[in-house]
Amino acid sequence: TGNMAAMDRDTIVAILQKRLPDFPDEALIDYMATMIEENNEDLAGDILGFLTDYAGGDEQAKKLYEGISMDVFGAAVSECTVAAPKGEEDAVLLKAPVIIAKSVREQEKSTQETSGLLFGNTIVNTNSTIESKANSNTVDHDAEAMAERAKREKKEAKRERRLMGRERSAAPLRNAIIEGLTRQPVVIHGMIGEDGSYGGSPCVDVHINNVSIDLAGLPILEDASLTLAYGRRYGLVGRNGVGKTTFLKFLAAKAIPGIPWYLQILHIEQEIEGGDMSALDTVLAADIERAQLLAEVRQLEHAAAAEETKKPEVSLTAAGVAPVIVAKDPAERLAKLYQRLDEIDADEAEPRAAEILAGLQFTPEMMRQNTLNLSGGWRMRVALARALFIHPDILLLDEPTN
């Protein structure tokens, strides 16, 4: 295969891209180019295996492979002749590997048949002077084993390609499920149960049996037990890709049946995206109820101030003599809003958030700085400050050592 060794990998990639214009996987193109460049003994079988799905059948794949071989070798596979070194006979690229054991078996069988014709039932061993360690049964067994192994390998390769295609199609669905499980950190000031008590139960422990998590055909957990005791710290250990982050997302979203509805669970992601809000406002934004109450207060106060500057609207009765003043008094609603703000200590929220950030080495200037301008390490401190501000029942840290 001297012509092949002289061709560089980039040229082979260009040939593959020209012959396979709509091939869906660029990485696989590079991989096939490397295989062709190395020219290993299983080249034809491996390349045909990748081309079968693309071409839609074995015959189409063989035609594609012959075209690629024509471009790379300079001749089709079936008639490819490569110049041998000077002083040696020309080497011929065969259509299929030659099984020496099979040739020996066929030669011995031919010899036995010829001897039977000449000497009746007498079997003549023309290699009697050479000691053989394998009889004809062993040779038959070796040839059959090789054929069976080749068949299994081809079937396994096809199965792996099907699995790879299935995984590619399932990936968008799995990403959508993960996105749907993502929860924004929120302060919960009180959750009232059906009996009117806080949370419906004072217990904040979690103990669930038969936990199973399936992510679009990918099993994460099967019939597992989950126990989380209040005040304890747990470490989740496992190699990359086994589903640790997915499990934490299911837990934070309470997507596992049996998790008490009143528990406040906060999941801090591996990466925190920056934004236009300051570090202090990002922490305060976790208290959604406080933000909504303050927004409504400002709206009503603004409306009340505008009402005071307006003249009363006057309408006439049917007789056209009795004036009616139409005005709405927001005082009652404002009183309820002020009461609720006092209940949740809204005035203490900003000083408490600033104190938490200061404890994480934020200066007053950095607290007012947009998180988009902060480095990844400082954005992670913002996330930790938000967790301390929320004070959840269960805190989930994804790769905290990072």
XYZ file of C-alpha atoms in Angstrom:
402
model
C 0.000 0.000 0.000
C 2.798 2.396 -0.872
C 0.549 4.934 -2.640
C -1.559 5.252 0.483
C 1.318 6.063 2.803
C 2.354 8.913 0.507
C -1.046 10.617 0.811
C -1.439 13.001 3.775
C -4.433 12.972 6.090
C -5.848 16.351 4.987
C -6.026 15.122 1.385
C -7.862 11.989 2.552
C -10.330 14.146 4.520
C -10.964 16.248 1.414
C -11.613 13.093 -0.642
C -14.073 11.784 1.971
C -15.906 15.106 2.131
C -16.218 15.177 -1.653
C -17.463 11.581 -1.846
C -19.745 11.957 1.201
C -21.143 15.522 0.907
C -24.054 15.071 3.339
C -22.327 12.862 5.894
C -23.860 13.847 9.276
C -20.805 13.476 11.527
C -17.594 15.451 10.852
C -15.821 13.663 13.704
C -16.508 10.339 11.994
C -15.033 11.716 8.744
C -11.814 12.528 10.657
C -11.844 9.099 12.264
C -12.208 7.322 8.901
C -9.414 9.459 7.439
C -7.134 8.368 10.289
C -8.055 4.725 9.681
C -7.297 5.066 5.970
C -4.004 6.813 6.710
C -2.967 4.051 9.128
C -4.262 1.422 6.651
C -4.854 -1.355 9.197
C -5.830 -4.852 8.171
C -9.528 -4.347 9.020
C -9.797 -1.165 6.940
C -12.381 -2.381 4.410
C -14.717 -3.889 7.004
C -14.551 -0.863 9.288
C -15.124 1.727 6.556
C -17.965 -0.286 5.007
C -19.590 -0.517 8.421
C -19.718 3.281 8.695
C -20.876 3.735 5.091
C -23.743 1.208 5.215
C -26.120 3.421 7.232
C -25.196 6.501 5.206
C -25.612 4.821 1.810
C -28.753 2.896 2.735
C -27.498 -0.597 1.959
C -24.507 -2.880 1.496
C -24.326 -2.570 -2.306
C -24.425 1.231 -2.227
C -21.786 1.236 0.522
C -19.497 -0.988 -1.581
C -19.803 1.388 -4.556
C -18.935 4.349 -2.324
C -15.950 2.491 -0.908
C -14.719 1.601 -4.408
C -14.931 5.280 -5.390
C -12.991 6.345 -2.285
C -10.390 3.652 -2.971
C -10.088 4.870 -6.572
C -9.320 8.388 -5.307
C -6.931 7.273 -2.566
C -5.199 4.272 -4.134
C -5.490 5.349 -7.742
C -7.489 2.216 -8.679
C -10.651 0.414 -7.625
C -10.427 -2.145 -4.824
C -11.304 -5.039 -7.102
C -8.407 -4.311 -9.497
C -5.966 -2.304 -7.412
C -2.346 -3.110 -8.181
C 0.367 -1.267 -6.292
C 3.969 -1.134 -7.404
C 6.239 -3.231 -5.185
C 9.804 -2.334 -4.270
C 12.412 -2.901 -6.965
C 13.475 -6.521 -7.303
C 10.196 -7.951 -5.993
C 6.986 -9.074 -7.658
C 4.036 -6.697 -7.816
C 1.787 -6.792 -4.734
C -1.938 -7.190 -5.283
C -4.581 -5.785 -2.952
C -6.995 -8.665 -2.401
C -10.772 -8.387 -2.157
C -10.809 -10.317 1.145
C -8.243 -11.681 3.631
C -6.811 -15.120 2.834
C -7.436 -17.697 5.569
C -4.381 -19.958 5.460
C -6.040 -22.663 7.533
C -8.915 -22.852 5.072
C -6.508 -23.184 2.125
C -4.644 -26.000 3.882
C -7.910 -27.802 4.596
C -9.038 -27.537 0.969
C -5.623 -28.688 -0.303
C -5.594 -31.733 1.991
C -9.176 -32.586 0.993
C -8.204 -32.421 -2.698
C -5.184 -34.635 -2.022
C -7.308 -37.176 -0.167
C -9.847 -37.340 -3.010
C -7.080 -37.845 -5.599
C -5.463 -40.537 -3.457
C -8.806 -42.280 -3.071
C -9.122 -42.525 -6.831
C -5.629 -43.983 -7.203
C -5.440 -46.253 -4.147
C -9.055 -47.039 -3.256
C -9.862 -46.090 0.337
C -6.226 -45.549 1.313
C -5.493 -41.968 2.436
C -2.015 -40.785 1.475
C -0.455 -38.009 3.597
C 1.924 -36.191 1.290
C 3.291 -34.225 4.309
C 4.054 -37.325 6.406
C 7.607 -36.153 7.053
C 6.320 -32.955 8.669
C 4.793 -33.224 12.145
C 1.436 -31.450 12.292
C -0.098 -30.318 15.594
C -3.585 -29.830 14.128
C -5.815 -32.373 12.452
C -8.521 -31.625 9.890
C -11.172 -31.279 12.634
C -9.122 -28.558 14.321
C -8.686 -26.720 11.022
C -12.438 -26.894 10.362
C -13.091 -25.584 13.862
C -10.647 -22.678 13.461
C -12.139 -21.582 10.154
C -15.686 -21.735 11.472
C -14.695 -19.879 14.655
C -13.109 -17.089 12.612
C -16.207 -16.752 10.456
C -18.467 -16.753 13.516
C -16.330 -14.142 15.248
C -16.395 -11.905 12.174
C -20.193 -12.192 12.066
C -20.485 -11.278 15.763
C -18.188 -8.294 15.360
C -20.208 -7.018 12.393
C -23.453 -7.415 14.334
C -21.958 -5.635 17.366
C -20.719 -2.758 15.202
C -24.198 -2.348 13.677
C -25.777 -2.397 17.143
C -23.383 0.290 18.376
C -24.218 2.486 15.366
C -27.928 2.114 16.110
C -27.347 3.029 19.745
C -25.300 6.047 18.700
C -28.111 7.251 16.433
C -30.681 6.687 19.172
C -28.572 8.679 21.634
C -28.282 11.578 19.183
C -32.053 11.721 18.725
C -32.705 11.487 22.492
C -30.229 14.224 23.438
C -32.537 17.226 22.630
C -35.390 15.658 24.611
C -33.141 15.059 27.618
C -31.868 18.642 27.473
C -35.458 19.900 27.416
C -36.302 17.806 30.487
C -33.264 19.175 32.338
C -34.219 22.750 31.389
C -37.736 22.140 32.684
C -36.335 21.014 36.037
C -34.257 24.164 36.550
C -35.682 26.278 39.368
C -34.912 29.889 40.194
C -33.768 30.330 43.830
C -36.610 31.934 45.786
C -37.142 32.971 49.415
C -40.227 31.302 50.917
C -41.465 33.232 53.933
C -44.189 30.789 54.848
C -46.025 27.791 53.410
C -49.409 27.097 54.937
C -50.703 23.540 55.041
C -54.299 22.397 54.759
C -54.638 22.417 58.554
C -53.527 26.064 58.688
C -50.138 25.302 60.263
C -46.791 26.263 58.796
C -45.705 23.660 56.279
C -48.331 21.206 57.408
C -45.619 19.353 59.381
C -42.560 20.284 61.451
C -40.494 17.412 59.985
C -37.812 18.427 57.502
C -36.242 14.974 57.048
C -36.549 13.066 53.780
C -36.928 9.294 53.609
C -38.196 7.766 50.346
C -38.062 4.180 49.097
C -38.241 2.850 45.532
C -36.792 5.969 43.917
C -36.461 5.616 40.140
C -35.320 8.311 37.711
C -35.431 7.776 33.953
C -34.213 10.504 31.611
C -35.775 9.785 28.202
C -34.709 6.151 28.187
C -31.527 6.692 30.211
C -31.905 5.165 33.704
C -30.290 7.289 36.431
C -31.673 5.449 39.484
C -33.682 2.238 39.816
C -35.512 1.253 43.008
C -33.120 3.235 45.209
C -33.644 4.525 48.754
C -33.169 8.206 49.605
C -32.599 9.402 53.159
C -31.665 12.993 54.102
C -31.597 13.828 57.809
C -31.828 17.471 58.839
C -28.475 18.928 59.916
C -26.379 16.249 58.201
C -23.935 16.772 55.334
C -23.808 14.266 52.473
C -21.358 13.796 49.610
C -22.495 12.482 46.217
C -19.628 10.581 44.564
C -19.533 9.129 41.035
C -17.643 9.347 37.784
C -18.511 11.962 35.163
C -21.688 11.318 33.212
C -23.470 8.968 35.626
C -26.157 11.568 36.416
C -25.156 13.336 39.646
C -26.275 16.782 38.432
C -29.457 15.307 36.954
C -30.289 13.719 40.318
C -29.761 17.055 42.104
C -32.032 18.822 39.599
C -34.789 16.248 40.126
C -34.393 16.681 43.891
C -34.452 20.506 43.772
C -37.518 20.512 41.504
C -39.256 18.009 43.846
C -39.766 15.818 40.773
C -39.197 12.717 42.913
C -42.499 11.466 44.357
C -42.537 11.547 48.154
C -40.531 14.736 48.787
C -42.482 16.936 51.279
C -44.061 19.796 49.346
C -43.296 22.374 52.023
C -39.501 21.849 52.024
C -37.410 24.631 50.549
C -34.612 23.083 48.448
C -31.941 25.214 46.791
C -29.588 23.898 44.096
C -26.460 25.914 43.331
C -25.305 25.129 39.799
C -21.742 24.514 38.687
C -21.764 27.763 36.695
C -23.602 31.030 37.391
C -24.365 33.258 34.398
C -23.708 36.975 34.756
C -26.287 39.672 34.047
C -27.076 43.386 34.221
C -28.157 43.256 37.878
C -25.706 44.185 40.622
C -24.455 41.575 43.061
C -26.611 43.085 45.841
C -29.756 43.199 43.679
C -29.134 39.625 42.523
C -29.197 38.440 46.125
C -32.281 40.549 46.969
C -34.077 39.315 43.834
C -34.343 35.895 45.446
C -37.006 37.392 47.753
C -39.726 37.548 45.110
C -42.566 38.288 47.561
C -40.710 41.314 48.951
C -40.030 42.624 45.433
C -43.687 42.229 44.422
C -44.972 43.898 47.580
C -42.610 46.865 47.171
C -43.576 47.246 43.503
C -47.270 47.326 44.369
C -46.669 49.806 47.205
C -44.812 52.145 44.842
C -47.617 51.880 42.289
C -50.345 52.679 44.814
C -48.357 55.519 46.381
C -47.776 57.009 42.940
C -51.486 56.695 42.104
C -52.438 58.306 45.430
C -50.058 61.203 44.818
C -51.475 61.722 41.346
C -55.028 61.595 42.705
C -54.293 64.348 45.167
C -53.212 66.691 42.386
C -56.273 65.971 40.289
C -59.641 67.671 40.652
C -62.463 65.372 41.731
C -64.384 63.874 38.866
C -68.004 65.122 38.888
C -71.013 63.472 37.302
C -74.621 64.569 37.263
C -77.674 62.686 38.414
C -80.596 62.060 36.142
C -82.091 65.349 37.290
C -78.831 67.094 36.476
C -78.421 68.778 39.870
C -76.703 66.479 42.416
C -72.886 66.162 41.943
C -71.245 62.734 42.710
C -67.502 62.581 43.479
C -65.916 59.416 41.977
C -62.662 58.494 43.740
C -60.926 55.242 44.794
C -59.141 55.117 48.168
C -55.970 52.899 48.126
C -55.436 53.366 51.869
C -56.908 50.000 52.868
C -54.779 48.052 50.374
C -51.668 49.999 51.326
C -52.270 49.204 54.989
C -52.346 45.463 54.208
C -49.177 45.734 52.122
C -47.327 47.586 54.884
C -48.405 44.946 57.375
C -47.106 42.104 55.225
C -43.812 43.895 54.578
C -43.391 44.256 58.317
C -44.125 40.544 58.839
C -41.367 39.441 56.471
C -38.843 42.013 57.792
C -38.535 43.674 54.398
C -36.555 46.599 55.832
C -33.872 44.207 57.119
C -33.399 42.395 53.806
C -30.954 44.795 52.139
C -28.674 45.261 55.189
C -28.655 41.483 55.711
C -27.753 40.817 52.043
C -24.968 43.416 52.191
C -23.619 41.843 55.391
C -23.527 38.395 53.746
C -21.701 39.744 50.677
C -19.221 41.586 52.896
C -18.517 38.321 54.682
C -17.597 36.860 51.272
C -15.022 39.670 50.742
C -17.232 41.971 48.603
C -16.467 45.669 48.894
C -19.333 48.215 48.693
C -18.227 49.072 45.143
C -18.265 45.409 44.081
C -21.749 44.951 45.557
C -23.048 47.620 43.135
C -21.152 46.154 40.174
C -23.015 44.178 37.495
C -22.489 40.430 37.820
C -21.669 40.303 34.092
C -18.436 42.137 34.883
C -17.489 39.732 37.680
C -15.235 36.719 37.163
C -16.554 33.183 37.505
C -15.190 32.860 41.025
C -16.911 36.039 42.236
C -20.171 35.023 40.535
C -20.007 31.767 42.452
C -19.680 33.826 45.665
C -22.835 35.692 44.643
C -24.577 32.334 44.347
C -23.350 31.340 47.808
C -24.517 34.683 49.210
C -27.948 34.068 47.705
C -28.045 30.632 49.336
C -27.169 32.117 52.742
C -29.782 34.836 52.221
C -32.519 32.304 51.360
C -31.542 29.923 54.188
C -33.175 26.808 52.624
C -34.080 23.576 54.410
C -31.868 21.598 52.008
C -28.875 23.121 50.217
C -27.472 21.273 47.179
C -23.983 22.313 46.040
C -22.918 21.045 42.597
C -19.131 20.479 42.616
C -18.479 22.804 45.581
C -14.709 22.207 45.450
C -14.598 24.124 42.160
